[in-house]
Amino acid sequence: PAGGRALVGAFRGLGAAAIGALLWPTLTVPFVPAGRAALADAVVHQHRLVVDTLVLALVTALAGTIGGALTAGVHHHFRFRGRGLLHLMLLSPLLLPPVAPAIALLELWGHNGFATRLLGWRSVPVYGFTGLVIAEVMTLLPLAHLMTLVGLSNLDGSLTDQARDMGASEARVLARIVLPGMRGALAGVFLLLVAHATVDIANPLALGGSYPVLSTRLREAAAGEDDMTAAGAYGLILLVICALAALAMPGRDHRPFQERLRRRRRVPPSGARDRVLVAAAWALASVEALPLVVCAAASVLADVDSPRLTGQHYAELITSGTARLAAADSLLVAAAAVVASTSIALAAVAVAPRTGSASISRALLASSAPVLPLALGALHWWRAPEWGATSGWAALGLVATIMTIGSAPMMIVLLRQRLAAMTPSAAESAAGLAVRVRHVVRPLVVPHLAPVVPAMLVVALAGAVNALSPVILFGGADTPFLATRIITDVEAGQLDRASALATTTAALLGLLGGCVTVLVAPPRRPAVPDDGGPT
């Protein structure tokens, strides 16, 4: 309808205006003399900073892509006991703040860590490049796992099944069918991880004291040195790196429902090689679950040398006015961002439910890559005199705007993919009978989107609550956030308090996600005998 298209056009115009205003301080750097000097200094005299950032991103992306391919391949191909638990363990870091892997490494192998003090393991290089790579891989492995699963679901299962039925070995199937079919998906995962590792600021703040990167240098210039021109130069370099990654990505990483009708035939691990692969996947899943276990244990232990249980850190969180204000501000901003982005996504999907191919990897990159430069622009406008002496409500509104810009593209792509998976006969029959749109939405569209929307909202809320990049530059505002409080405790060496706050956040988000999953779970259908063949 014309009214719906006008509404979506208005949303697009407002979004473009907001993005342009927030990126203005970064995009105008090459057009002013001071900006060109700062950009030349960053590229020429501080080229080592750019090289170190790229090296960290490339090594992290390579390790994460390999790990994600391993875990996703095991989960997709094999049938074994505990397969669902393996998947949940791999996704557990999504509920935690992005700095949780760094907290776990510091709690175990830091200067006062558990392994360092009790076991004498002082040779683990937590601080610097090695620790950063480990923490970044632990942070990004769930994303690589999920995106590789998307690519595996797009493979034609009939080809692999027929090849196995004709006697082809698993190695031949992998080399001739799986890897050629997954080339684009794996390239997309690699480039996505490169962009995420380039703009990440949580783990470098906690572990990268001797290994500076562009994101931490941007924060130092903007918040510490009050040099917005140099910060804009660093932000422009980050934008260029992410833009190149987006341009190199494949344009499509999914297929319509008609091409994915076959159910996958999983096999139990048979030989020694299969069992080694499954064991390696369990090992990676255990590493991914380690931050949650370590943070939970550290939050209730009073002393490492003579451990005893205590609830002191949780009592401090309850009685601390700053902690309560941080929780209230974080939840308020996250809820506002989720409501706004969901409204935009539903309006866009209602007007244009299917607009050609869409890349989940590219949408994820667009949702996360420009967040730090957007936050820099928000800081620029927040410091302007027109905002009334750096108003706290202005900071909340700017952070909510950044989170909305980051969440809306991914929601639109996910909803469109879900609609593309509708049963073709139902959708085509409704269109052939000239049924009005409003008569199709309730009986067909709403039931099809119902299982996806609540989970999408929970994930978006968790990402908004735990996001550090949109709020890290607002250190001087009277609006504390949970993410900045956690990273401040980590930088101050208060790891136990940071662990308690991270565990509390994960518990609340996990409880919310569990309740939503139970409430929206579809009724279980009667079991149908499965002969193991294609259906």
Coordinates of N, CA and C in Angstrom, one line a residue, residues 74 76-81 83 164 170 265-275 278 532:
V74 N 30.3 -30.7 13.0 CA 30.0 -31.8 13.9 C 28.5 -31.7 14.2
H76 N 26.1 -30.4 12.6 CA 25.2 -30.6 11.4 C 25.2 -32.0 10.9
H77 N 26.4 -32.7 11.0 CA 26.5 -33.9 10.3 C 26.3 -35.1 11.2
F78 N 26.7 -35.1 12.5 CA 26.6 -36.2 13.4 C 25.4 -36.2 14.3
R79 N 25.0 -37.4 14.6 CA 23.9 -37.6 15.6 C 24.6 -38.4 16.8
F80 N 24.6 -37.7 18.0 CA 25.2 -38.3 19.2 C 24.5 -37.7 20.4
R81 N 24.7 -38.4 21.5 CA 24.1 -38.0 22.8 C 24.7 -36.6 23.2
R83 N 24.0 -33.7 21.8 CA 24.2 -32.7 20.7 C 23.6 -31.4 21.0
R164 N 27.4 -40.6 -0.6 CA 27.7 -41.6 0.4 C 27.0 -43.0 0.0
E170 N 34.0 -40.1 3.3 CA 33.7 -38.8 3.8 C 34.7 -37.8 3.4
R265 N 20.1 -35.9 6.9 CA 20.2 -37.2 7.4 C 21.6 -37.3 8.2
R266 N 21.5 -37.3 9.5 CA 22.6 -37.3 10.4 C 23.0 -38.7 10.7
V267 N 24.3 -38.9 10.8 CA 24.8 -40.3 11.1 C 25.6 -40.3 12.4
P268 N 25.6 -41.4 13.1 CA 26.4 -41.4 14.3 C 27.9 -41.5 14.0
P269 N 28.8 -41.0 14.8 CA 30.2 -41.1 14.6 C 30.6 -42.5 14.6
S270 N 31.3 -43.0 13.6 CA 31.7 -44.4 13.5 C 33.1 -44.7 13.7
G271 N 34.0 -44.1 12.9 CA 35.4 -44.3 13.0 C 36.1 -43.5 14.0
A272 N 37.4 -43.7 14.1 CA 38.3 -42.9 15.1 C 38.3 -41.5 14.7
R273 N 38.3 -41.2 13.4 CA 38.4 -39.8 13.0 C 37.1 -39.0 13.4
D274 N 36.0 -39.7 13.2 CA 34.7 -39.0 13.6 C 34.7 -38.8 15.1
R275 N 35.2 -39.7 15.9 CA 35.2 -39.5 17.4 C 36.1 -38.4 17.8
V278 N 34.3 -35.1 17.1 CA 33.3 -34.9 18.1 C 34.0 -34.4 19.4
G532 N 15.4 -43.4 8.7 CA 16.8 -42.9 8.4 C 17.0 -42.5 6.9

